[in-house]
Short mmCIF file of C-alpha atoms in Angstrom, two decimals:
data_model
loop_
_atom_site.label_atom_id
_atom_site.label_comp_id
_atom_site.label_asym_id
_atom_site.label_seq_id
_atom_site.Cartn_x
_atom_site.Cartn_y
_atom_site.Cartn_z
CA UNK L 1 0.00 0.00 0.00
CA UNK L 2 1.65 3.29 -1.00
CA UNK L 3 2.25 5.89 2.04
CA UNK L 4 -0.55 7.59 2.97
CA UNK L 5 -0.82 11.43 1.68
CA UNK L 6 -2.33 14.40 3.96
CA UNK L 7 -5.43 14.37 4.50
CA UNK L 8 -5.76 17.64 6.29
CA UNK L 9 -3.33 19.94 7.71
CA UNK L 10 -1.15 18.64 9.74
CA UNK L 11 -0.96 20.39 13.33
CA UNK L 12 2.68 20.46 14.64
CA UNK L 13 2.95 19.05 18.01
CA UNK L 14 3.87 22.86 19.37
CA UNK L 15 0.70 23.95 18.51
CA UNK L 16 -1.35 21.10 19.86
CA UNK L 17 0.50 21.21 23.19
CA UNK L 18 0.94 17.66 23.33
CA UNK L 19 5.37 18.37 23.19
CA UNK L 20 7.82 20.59 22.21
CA UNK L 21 9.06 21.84 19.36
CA UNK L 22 12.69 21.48 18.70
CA UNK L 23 14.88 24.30 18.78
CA UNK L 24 17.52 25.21 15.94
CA UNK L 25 21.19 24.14 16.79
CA UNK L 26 24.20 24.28 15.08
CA UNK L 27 24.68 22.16 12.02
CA UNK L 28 27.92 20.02 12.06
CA UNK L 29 30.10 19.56 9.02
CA UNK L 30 31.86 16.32 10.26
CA UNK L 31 29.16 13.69 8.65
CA UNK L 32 30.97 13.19 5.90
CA UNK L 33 32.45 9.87 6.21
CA UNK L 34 30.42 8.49 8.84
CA UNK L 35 28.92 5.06 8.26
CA UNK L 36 25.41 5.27 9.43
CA UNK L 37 25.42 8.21 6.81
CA UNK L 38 26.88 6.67 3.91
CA UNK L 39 23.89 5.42 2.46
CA UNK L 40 21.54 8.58 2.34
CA UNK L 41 24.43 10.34 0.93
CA UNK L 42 24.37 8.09 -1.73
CA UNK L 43 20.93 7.87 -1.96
CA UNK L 44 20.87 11.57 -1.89
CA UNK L 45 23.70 11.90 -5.09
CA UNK L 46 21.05 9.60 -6.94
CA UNK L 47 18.11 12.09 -5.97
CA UNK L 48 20.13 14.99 -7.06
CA UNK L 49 20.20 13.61 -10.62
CA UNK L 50 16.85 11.87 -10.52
CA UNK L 51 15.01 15.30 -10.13
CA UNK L 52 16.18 16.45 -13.59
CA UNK L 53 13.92 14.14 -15.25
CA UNK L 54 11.61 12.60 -12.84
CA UNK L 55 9.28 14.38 -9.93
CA UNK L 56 8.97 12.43 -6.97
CA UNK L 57 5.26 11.61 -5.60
CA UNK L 58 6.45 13.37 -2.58
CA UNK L 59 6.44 16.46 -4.13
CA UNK L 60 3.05 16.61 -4.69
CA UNK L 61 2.61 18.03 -0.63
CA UNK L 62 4.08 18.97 1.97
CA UNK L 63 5.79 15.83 3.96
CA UNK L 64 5.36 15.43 7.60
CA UNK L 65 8.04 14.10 9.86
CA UNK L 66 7.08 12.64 13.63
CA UNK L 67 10.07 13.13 15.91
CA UNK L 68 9.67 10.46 18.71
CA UNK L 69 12.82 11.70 21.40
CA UNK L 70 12.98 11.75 25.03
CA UNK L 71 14.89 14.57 24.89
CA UNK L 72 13.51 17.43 22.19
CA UNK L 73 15.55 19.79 24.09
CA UNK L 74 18.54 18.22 23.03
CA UNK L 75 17.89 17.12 19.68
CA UNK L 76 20.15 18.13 16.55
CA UNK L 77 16.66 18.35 14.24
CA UNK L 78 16.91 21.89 12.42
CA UNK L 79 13.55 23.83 12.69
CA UNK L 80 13.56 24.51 8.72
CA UNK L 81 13.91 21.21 7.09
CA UNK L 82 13.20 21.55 2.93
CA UNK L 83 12.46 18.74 0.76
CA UNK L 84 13.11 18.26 -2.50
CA UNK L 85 10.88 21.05 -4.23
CA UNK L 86 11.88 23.53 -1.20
CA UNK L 87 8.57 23.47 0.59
CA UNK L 88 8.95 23.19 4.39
CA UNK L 89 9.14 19.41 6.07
CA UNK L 90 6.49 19.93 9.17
CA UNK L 91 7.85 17.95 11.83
CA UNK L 92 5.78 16.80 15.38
CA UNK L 93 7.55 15.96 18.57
CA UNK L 94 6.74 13.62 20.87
CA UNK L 95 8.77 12.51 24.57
CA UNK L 96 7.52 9.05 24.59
CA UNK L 97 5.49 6.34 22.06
CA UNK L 98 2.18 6.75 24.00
CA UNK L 99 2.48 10.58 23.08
CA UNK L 100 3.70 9.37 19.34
CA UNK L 101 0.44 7.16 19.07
CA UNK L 102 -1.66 10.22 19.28
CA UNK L 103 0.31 12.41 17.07
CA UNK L 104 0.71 8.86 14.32
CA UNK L 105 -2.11 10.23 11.74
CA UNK L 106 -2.47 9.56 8.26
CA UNK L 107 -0.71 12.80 6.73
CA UNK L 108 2.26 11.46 8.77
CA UNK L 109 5.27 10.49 5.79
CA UNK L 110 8.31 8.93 7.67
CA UNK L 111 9.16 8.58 11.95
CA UNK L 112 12.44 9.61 13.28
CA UNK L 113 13.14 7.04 16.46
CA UNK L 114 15.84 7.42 18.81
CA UNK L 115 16.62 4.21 19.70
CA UNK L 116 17.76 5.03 23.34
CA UNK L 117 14.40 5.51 24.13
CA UNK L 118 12.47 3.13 26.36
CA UNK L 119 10.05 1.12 25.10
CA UNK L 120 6.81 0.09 27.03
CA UNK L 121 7.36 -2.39 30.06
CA UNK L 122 11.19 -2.63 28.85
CA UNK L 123 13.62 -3.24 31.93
CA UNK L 124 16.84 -1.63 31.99
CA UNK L 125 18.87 -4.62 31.58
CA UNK L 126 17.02 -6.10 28.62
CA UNK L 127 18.75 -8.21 26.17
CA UNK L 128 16.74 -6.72 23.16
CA UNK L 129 17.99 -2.79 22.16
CA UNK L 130 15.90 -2.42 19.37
CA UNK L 131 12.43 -3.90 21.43
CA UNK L 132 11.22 0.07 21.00
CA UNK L 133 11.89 -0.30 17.18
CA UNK L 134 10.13 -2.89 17.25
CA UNK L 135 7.01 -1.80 19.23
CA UNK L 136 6.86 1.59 16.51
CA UNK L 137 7.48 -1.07 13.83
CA UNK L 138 3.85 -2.82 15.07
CA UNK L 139 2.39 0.44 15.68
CA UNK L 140 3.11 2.16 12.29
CA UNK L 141 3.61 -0.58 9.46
CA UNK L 142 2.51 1.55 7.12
CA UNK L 143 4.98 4.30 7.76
CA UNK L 144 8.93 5.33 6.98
CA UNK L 145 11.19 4.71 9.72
CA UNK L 146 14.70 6.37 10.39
CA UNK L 147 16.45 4.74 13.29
CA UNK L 148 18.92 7.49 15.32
CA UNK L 149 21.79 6.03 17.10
CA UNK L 150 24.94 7.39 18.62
CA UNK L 151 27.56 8.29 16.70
CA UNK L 152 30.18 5.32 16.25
CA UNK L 153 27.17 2.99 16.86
CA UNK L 154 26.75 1.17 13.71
CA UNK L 155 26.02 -1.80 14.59
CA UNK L 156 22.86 -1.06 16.11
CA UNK L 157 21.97 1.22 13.63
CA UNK L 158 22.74 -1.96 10.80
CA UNK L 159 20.22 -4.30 13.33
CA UNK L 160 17.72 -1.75 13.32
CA UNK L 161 17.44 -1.70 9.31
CA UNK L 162 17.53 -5.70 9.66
CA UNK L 163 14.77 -5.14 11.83
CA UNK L 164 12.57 -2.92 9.48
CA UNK L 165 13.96 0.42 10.12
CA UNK L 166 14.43 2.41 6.05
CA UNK L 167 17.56 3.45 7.55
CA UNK L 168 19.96 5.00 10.19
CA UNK L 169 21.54 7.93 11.28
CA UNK L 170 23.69 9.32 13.56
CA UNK L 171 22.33 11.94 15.97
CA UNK L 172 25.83 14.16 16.77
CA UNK L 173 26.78 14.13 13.02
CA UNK L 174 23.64 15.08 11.61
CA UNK L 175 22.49 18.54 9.99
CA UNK L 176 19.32 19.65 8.49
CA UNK L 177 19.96 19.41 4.47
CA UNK L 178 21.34 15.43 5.14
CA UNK L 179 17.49 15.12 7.54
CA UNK L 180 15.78 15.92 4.37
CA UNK L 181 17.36 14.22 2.14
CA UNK L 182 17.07 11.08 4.37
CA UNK L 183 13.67 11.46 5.01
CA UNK L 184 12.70 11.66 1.36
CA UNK L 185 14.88 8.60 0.86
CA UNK L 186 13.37 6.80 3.57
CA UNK L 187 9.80 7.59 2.07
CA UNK L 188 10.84 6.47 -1.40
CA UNK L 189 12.21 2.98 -0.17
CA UNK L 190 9.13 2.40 1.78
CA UNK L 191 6.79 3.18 -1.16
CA UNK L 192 9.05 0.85 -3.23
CA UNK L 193 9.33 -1.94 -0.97
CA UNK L 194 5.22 -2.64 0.11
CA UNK L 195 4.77 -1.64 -3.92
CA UNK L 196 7.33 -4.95 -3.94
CA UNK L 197 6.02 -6.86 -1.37
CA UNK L 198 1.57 -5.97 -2.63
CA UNK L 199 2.80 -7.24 -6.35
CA UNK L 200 4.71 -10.43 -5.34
CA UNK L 201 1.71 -11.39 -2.94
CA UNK L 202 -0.35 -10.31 -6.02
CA UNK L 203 1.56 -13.06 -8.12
CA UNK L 204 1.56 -15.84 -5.37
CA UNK L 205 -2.06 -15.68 -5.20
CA UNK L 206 -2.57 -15.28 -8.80
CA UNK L 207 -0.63 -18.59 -9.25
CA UNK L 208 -2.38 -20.40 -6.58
CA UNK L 209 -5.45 -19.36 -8.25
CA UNK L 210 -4.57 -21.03 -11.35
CA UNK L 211 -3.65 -23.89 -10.04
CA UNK L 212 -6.46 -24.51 -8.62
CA UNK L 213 -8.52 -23.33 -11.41
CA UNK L 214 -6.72 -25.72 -13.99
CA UNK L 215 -6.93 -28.41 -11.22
CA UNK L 216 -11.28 -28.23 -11.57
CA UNK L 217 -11.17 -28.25 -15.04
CA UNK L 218 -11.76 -31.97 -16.15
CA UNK L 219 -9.72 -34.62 -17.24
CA UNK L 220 -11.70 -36.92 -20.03
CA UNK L 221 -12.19 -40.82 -18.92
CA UNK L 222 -12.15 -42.05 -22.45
CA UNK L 223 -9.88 -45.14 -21.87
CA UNK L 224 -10.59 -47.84 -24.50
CA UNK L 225 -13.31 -45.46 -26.64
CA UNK L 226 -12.37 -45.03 -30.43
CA UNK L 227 -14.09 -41.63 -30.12
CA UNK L 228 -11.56 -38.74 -30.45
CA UNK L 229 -12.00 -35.76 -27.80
CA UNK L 230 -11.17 -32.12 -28.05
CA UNK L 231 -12.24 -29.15 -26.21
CA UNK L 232 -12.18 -25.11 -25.82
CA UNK L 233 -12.64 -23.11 -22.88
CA UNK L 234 -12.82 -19.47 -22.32
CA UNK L 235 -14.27 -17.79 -19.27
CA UNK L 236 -16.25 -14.31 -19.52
CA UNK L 237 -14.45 -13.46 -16.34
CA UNK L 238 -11.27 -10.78 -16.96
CA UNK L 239 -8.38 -12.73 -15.81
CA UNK L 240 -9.88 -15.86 -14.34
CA UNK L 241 -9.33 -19.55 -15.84
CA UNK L 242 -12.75 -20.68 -14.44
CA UNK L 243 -16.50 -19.70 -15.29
CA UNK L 244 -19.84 -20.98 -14.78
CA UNK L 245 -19.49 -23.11 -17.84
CA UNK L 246 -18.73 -26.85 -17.38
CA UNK L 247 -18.25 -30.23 -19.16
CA UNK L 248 -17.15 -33.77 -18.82
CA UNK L 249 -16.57 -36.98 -20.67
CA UNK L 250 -16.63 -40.38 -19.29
CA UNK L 251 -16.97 -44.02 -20.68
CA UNK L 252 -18.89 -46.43 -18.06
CA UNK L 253 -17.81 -50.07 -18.09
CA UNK L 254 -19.94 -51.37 -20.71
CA UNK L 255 -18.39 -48.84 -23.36
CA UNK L 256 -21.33 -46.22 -23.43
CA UNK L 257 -19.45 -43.30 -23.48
CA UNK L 258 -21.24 -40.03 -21.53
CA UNK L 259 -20.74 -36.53 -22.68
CA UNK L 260 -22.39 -33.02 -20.80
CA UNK L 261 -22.03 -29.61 -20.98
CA UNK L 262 -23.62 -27.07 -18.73
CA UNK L 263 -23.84 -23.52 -18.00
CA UNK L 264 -24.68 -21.86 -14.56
CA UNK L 265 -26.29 -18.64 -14.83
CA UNK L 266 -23.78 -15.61 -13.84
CA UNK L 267 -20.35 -14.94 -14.06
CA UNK L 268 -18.49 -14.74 -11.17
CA UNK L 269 -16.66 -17.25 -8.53
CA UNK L 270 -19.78 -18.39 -6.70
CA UNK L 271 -21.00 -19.63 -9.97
CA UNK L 272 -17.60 -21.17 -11.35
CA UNK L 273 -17.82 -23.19 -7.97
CA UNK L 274 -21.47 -24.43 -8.45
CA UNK L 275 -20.79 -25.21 -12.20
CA UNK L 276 -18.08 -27.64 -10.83
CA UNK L 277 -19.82 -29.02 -7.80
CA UNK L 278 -22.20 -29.40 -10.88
CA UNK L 279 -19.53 -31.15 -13.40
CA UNK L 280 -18.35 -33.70 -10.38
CA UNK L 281 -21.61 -34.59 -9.51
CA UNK L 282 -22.42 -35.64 -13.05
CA UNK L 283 -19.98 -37.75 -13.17
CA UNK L 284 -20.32 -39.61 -9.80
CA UNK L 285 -23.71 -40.65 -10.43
CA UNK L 286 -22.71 -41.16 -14.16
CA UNK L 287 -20.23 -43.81 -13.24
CA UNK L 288 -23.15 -44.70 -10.70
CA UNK L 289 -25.20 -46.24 -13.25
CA UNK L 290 -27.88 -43.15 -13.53
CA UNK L 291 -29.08 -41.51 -16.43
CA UNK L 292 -31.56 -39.46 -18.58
CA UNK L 293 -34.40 -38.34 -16.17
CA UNK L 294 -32.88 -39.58 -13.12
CA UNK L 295 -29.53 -38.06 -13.36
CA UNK L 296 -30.55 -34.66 -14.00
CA UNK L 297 -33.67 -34.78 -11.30
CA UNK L 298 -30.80 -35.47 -9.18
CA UNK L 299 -28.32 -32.75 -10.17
CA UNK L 300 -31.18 -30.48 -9.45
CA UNK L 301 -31.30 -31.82 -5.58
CA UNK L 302 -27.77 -30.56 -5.39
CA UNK L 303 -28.49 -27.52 -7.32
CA UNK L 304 -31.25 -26.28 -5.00
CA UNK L 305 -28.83 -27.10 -2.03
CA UNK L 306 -25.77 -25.94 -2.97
CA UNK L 307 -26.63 -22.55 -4.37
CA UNK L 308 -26.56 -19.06 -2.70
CA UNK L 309 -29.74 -17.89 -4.48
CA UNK L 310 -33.29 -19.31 -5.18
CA UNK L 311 -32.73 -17.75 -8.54
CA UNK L 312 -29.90 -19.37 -9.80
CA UNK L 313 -30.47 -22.03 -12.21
CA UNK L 314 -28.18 -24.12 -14.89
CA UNK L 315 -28.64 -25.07 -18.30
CA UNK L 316 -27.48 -28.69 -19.06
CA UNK L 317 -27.16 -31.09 -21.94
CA UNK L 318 -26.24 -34.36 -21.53
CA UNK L 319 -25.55 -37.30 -24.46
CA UNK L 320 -24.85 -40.97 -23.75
CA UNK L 321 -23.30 -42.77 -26.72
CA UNK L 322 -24.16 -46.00 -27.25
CA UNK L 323 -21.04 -48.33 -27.23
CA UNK L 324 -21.32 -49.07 -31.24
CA UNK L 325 -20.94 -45.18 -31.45
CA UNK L 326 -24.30 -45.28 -34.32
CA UNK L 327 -27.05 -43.85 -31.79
CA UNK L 328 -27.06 -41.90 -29.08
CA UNK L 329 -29.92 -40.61 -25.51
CA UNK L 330 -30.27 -36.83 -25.67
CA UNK L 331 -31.30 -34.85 -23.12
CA UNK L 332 -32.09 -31.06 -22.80
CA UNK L 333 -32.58 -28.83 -19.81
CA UNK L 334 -33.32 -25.30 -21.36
CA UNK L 335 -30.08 -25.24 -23.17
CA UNK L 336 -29.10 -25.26 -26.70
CA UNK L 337 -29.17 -28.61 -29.07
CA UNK L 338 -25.69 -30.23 -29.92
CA UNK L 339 -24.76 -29.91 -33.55
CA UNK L 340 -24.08 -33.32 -35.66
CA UNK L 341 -21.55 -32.92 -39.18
CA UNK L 342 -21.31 -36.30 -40.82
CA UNK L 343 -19.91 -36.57 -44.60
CA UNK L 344 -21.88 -35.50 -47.48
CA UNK L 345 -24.49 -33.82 -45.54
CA UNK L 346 -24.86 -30.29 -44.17
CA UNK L 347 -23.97 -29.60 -40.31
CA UNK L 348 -27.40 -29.22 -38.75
CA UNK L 349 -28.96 -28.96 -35.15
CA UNK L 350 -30.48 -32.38 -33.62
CA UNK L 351 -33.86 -32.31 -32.28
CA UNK L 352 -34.49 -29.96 -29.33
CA UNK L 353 -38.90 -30.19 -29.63
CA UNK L 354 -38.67 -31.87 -25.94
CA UNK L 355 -36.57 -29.50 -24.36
CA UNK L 356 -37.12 -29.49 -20.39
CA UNK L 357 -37.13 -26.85 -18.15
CA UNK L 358 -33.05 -25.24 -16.74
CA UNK L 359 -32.29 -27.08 -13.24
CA UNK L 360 -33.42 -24.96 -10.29
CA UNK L 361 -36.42 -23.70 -12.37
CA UNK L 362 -39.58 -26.02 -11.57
CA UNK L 363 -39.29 -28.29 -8.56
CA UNK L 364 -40.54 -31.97 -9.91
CA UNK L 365 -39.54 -30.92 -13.14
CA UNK L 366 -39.63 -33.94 -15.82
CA UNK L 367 -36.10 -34.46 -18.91
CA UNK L 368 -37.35 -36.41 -21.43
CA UNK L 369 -34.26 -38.80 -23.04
CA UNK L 370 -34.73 -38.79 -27.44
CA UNK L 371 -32.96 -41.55 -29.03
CA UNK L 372 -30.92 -39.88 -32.08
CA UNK L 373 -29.32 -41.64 -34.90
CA UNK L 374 -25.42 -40.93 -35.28
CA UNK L 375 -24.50 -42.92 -38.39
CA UNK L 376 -21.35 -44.41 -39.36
CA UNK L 377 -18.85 -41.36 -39.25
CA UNK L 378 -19.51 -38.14 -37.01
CA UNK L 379 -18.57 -35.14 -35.33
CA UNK L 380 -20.79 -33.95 -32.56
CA UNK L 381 -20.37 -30.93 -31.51
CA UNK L 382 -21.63 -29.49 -27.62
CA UNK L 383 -21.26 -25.61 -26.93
CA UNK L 384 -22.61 -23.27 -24.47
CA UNK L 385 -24.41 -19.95 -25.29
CA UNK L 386 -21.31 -17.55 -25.16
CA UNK L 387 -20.50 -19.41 -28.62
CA UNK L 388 -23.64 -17.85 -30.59
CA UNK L 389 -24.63 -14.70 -28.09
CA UNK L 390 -21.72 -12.63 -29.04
CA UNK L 391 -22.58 -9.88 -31.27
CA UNK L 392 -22.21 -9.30 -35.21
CA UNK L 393 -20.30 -6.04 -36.15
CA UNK L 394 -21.13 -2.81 -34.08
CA UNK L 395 -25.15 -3.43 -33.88
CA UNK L 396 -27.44 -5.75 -31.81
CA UNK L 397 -27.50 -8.67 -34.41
CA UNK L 398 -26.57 -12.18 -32.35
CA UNK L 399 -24.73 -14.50 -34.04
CA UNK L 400 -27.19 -17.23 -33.32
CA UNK L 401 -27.51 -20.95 -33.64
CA UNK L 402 -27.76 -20.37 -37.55
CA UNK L 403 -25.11 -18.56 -37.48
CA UNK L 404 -22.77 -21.04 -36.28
CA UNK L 405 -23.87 -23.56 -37.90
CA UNK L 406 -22.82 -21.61 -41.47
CA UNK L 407 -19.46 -20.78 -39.77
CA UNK L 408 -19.08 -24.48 -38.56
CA UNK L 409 -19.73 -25.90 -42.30
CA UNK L 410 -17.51 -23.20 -43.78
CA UNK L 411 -14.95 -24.19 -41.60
CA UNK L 412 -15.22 -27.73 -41.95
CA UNK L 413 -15.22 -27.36 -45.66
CA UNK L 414 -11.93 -25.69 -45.04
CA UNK L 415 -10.43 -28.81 -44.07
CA UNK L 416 -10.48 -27.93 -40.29
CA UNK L 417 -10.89 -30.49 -37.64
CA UNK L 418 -10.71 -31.33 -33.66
CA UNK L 419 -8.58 -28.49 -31.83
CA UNK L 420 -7.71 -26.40 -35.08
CA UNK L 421 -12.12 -26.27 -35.47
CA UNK L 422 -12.42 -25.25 -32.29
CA UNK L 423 -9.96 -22.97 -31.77
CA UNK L 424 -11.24 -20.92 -35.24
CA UNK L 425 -14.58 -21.71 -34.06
CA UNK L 426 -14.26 -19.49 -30.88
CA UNK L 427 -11.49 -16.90 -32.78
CA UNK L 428 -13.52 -15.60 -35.11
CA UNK L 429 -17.01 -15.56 -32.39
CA UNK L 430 -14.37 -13.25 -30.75
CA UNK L 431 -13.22 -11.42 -33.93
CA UNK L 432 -17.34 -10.71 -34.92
CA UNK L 433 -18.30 -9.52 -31.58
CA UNK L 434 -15.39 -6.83 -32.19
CA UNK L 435 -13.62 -7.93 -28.74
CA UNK L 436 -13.66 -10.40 -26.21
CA UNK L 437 -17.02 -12.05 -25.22
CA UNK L 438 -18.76 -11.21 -21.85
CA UNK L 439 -20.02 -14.58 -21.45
CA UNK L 440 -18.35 -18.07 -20.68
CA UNK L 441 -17.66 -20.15 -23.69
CA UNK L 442 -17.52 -23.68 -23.48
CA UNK L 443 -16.94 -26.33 -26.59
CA UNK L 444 -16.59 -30.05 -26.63
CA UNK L 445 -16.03 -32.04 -30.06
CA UNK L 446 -16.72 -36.02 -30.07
CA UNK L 447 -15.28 -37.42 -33.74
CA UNK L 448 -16.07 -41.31 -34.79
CA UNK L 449 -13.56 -42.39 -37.48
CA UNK L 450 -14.22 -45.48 -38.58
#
């Protein structure tokens, strides 16, 4: 998360009466050289060629320094500190961290700590010197740190940027224009490092996402079936690897071979997850035995308990090939009829005139099962309704089921088959609708090749 800008003006700790301001005292001119400096000079050679081309965020408003010192009396902090642009730092003051926790607000930029400073319930002889680093570490995660140490201490200034401090300093060889320069490197480097540590969390869970998205996509039981298998999926969802499309393939011992594809209205993860609590229920009871109006009566049972909404509902068609591969059981629930190629004859729709009702629709609901003649040598072709609900050109003309089934003969006439088919199949849908679809696409493709 990027450190948070002012969100109103900042009132210096002088004003509020909660501390001190911290009077002006002499710069001192022997920092040069001094390790616990050597990196914000460095950093601060960068900046100085950096602003030529390039203005820093920080820039954009005044920054806002919290001082957290037992001793603002004696502290070496300049009352003029300038950043980068030459508009004033503001700095607050506080003698102890329950006095910091009050002045901590939002339009704070970056936290000097003196690490000499006691932290809460700390006994003298503690092991741990940095415990009140770490206690401002838990209290402001979100915020800069600059650890201040004694000069010839660093050591402890090293642990404390090993802890989580941006960096350290040394308190009797500091002066005002090395502060600001610090302070805006300090800033910088904590920008840059949760920008660092947001994207790779970003990428971790963007992987684990996929592999558990490619994991629920199915794996075809076709073992021993002389029916070739192919299939395209593309989810409506930007990003995402999953919709609420789904399909699956299985042969059952006595070499009927099973084939559904389903769509669960709406796009987003709930729906993905129901399509494949969907999917692996179809093929449990598949492999069960069940079929036609049985098996989908009893997908509905786990529709109606499994969803989030009384008005979700899933379109389904399901095909069991007989094990000769010549005839096939068709059943519809509110979705669209499978298309059938076979040689010498135009692609055309098979029979959808007993379509049944979408699951989750009509409790008690009744899927009739049509025999359908395959023939010899086939292609059958299942799709969801992203393929022909994607627009023609810029106006509201669908592509529709005619539609596809022109671009499905063209493209078969073209010589295309299995993967290549489908994969031109959904390119140009795409290329039509002008852009990407909204909707899910799903397409299977069963082939018998003599």
């Amino acid at each position: 998360m990027p450190v948070p800008v002012p969100r109103q003006r900042a009132i210096p700790a002088v004003e509020s009466g909660q501390a001190q301001a911290a009077p002006a005292v002499r710069g001192l001119s022997g920092a040069s050289g001094a390790p616990g400096t050597e990196a914000p000079r460095k950093e601060a050679h960068k900046e100085e060629k950096a602003e030529k081309t390039t203005t820093s965020t920080t820039t954009d408003t005044n920054l806002t320094l919290l001082l957290i010192e037992d001793d603002p009396g004696g502290s070496p902090i300049v009352p003029e500190l300038l950043d980068q642009a030459g508009k004033p730092i503001r700095i607050r003051t506080a003698r102890n961290l329950t006095e910091a926790e009050r002045l901590l607000t939002d339009d704070v930029h970056c936290i000097l700590l003196d690490l000499a400073l006691p932290a809460p319930g700390r006994a003298d002889d503690s092991d741990d010197e940095l415990s009140v680093l770490r206690h401002v570490l838990e209290l402001a995660p979100r915020h800069a740190v600059l650890a201040l140490t004694a000069s010839g201490d660093a050591e402890r200034g090293a642990d404390a940027v090993r802890v989580g401090a941006q960096d350290y300093l040394f308190r009797d060889e500091l002066d005002g224009r090395l502060l600001s320069r610090a302070i805006r490197y300090a800033v910088e480097r904590k920008r840059s490092d949760t920008a660092e540590r947001r994207l790779a969390e970003g990428r971790l869970r963007a992987q684990e996402n996929r592999r558990l998205e490619r994991g629920l996509l199915p794996t075809p039981l076709l073992h021993g079936s002389p029916l070739r298998f192919a299939a395209r999926y593309r989810p409506g969802r930007s990003r995402a690897l999953l919709g609420g499309d789904f399909y699956d393939v299985v042969r059952t011992p006595d070499g009927t071979v099973h084939a559904m594809i389903g769509d669960v209205c709406g796009h987003g993860p709930d729906e993905a997850a129901l399509g494949v609590e969907l999917r692996i229920a179809w093929r449990a009871l598949t492999l069960a035995g069940l079929c036609g109006d049985q098996l989908l009566n009893t997908l509905q049972q786990v529709l109606e308990h499994e969803r989030s909404d009384d008005e979700i509902f899933a379109t389904l068609c399901t095909v069991d090939i007989a094990p000769d591969g010549r005839r096939a059981g068709l059943c519809l629930a509110g979705h669209p009829a499978p298309l059938i190629a076979r040689p010498g004859r135009a692609p055309r729709l098979l029979p959808y005139d007993n379509n049944g009702p979408a699951l989750g629709l009509l409790p008690g609901a009744r899927w009739p099962r049509m025999q359908v003649e395959l023939g010899r040598e086939w292609s059958l072709m299942l799709y969801t309704d992203g393929l022909i609900e994607g627009h023609i050109g810029a106006g509201r003309e669908r592509l529709g089921q005619d539609g596809m089934v022109e671009m499905i003969s063209r493209q078969l006439a073209q010589g295309l088959r299995g993967e290549q088919l489908l994969r031109a199949a959904v390119n140009e849908v795409r290329e039509l609708n002008g852009g990407e679809l909204t909707d899910d696409v799903a397409v299977l493709l069963l082939d018998r090749v003599p």
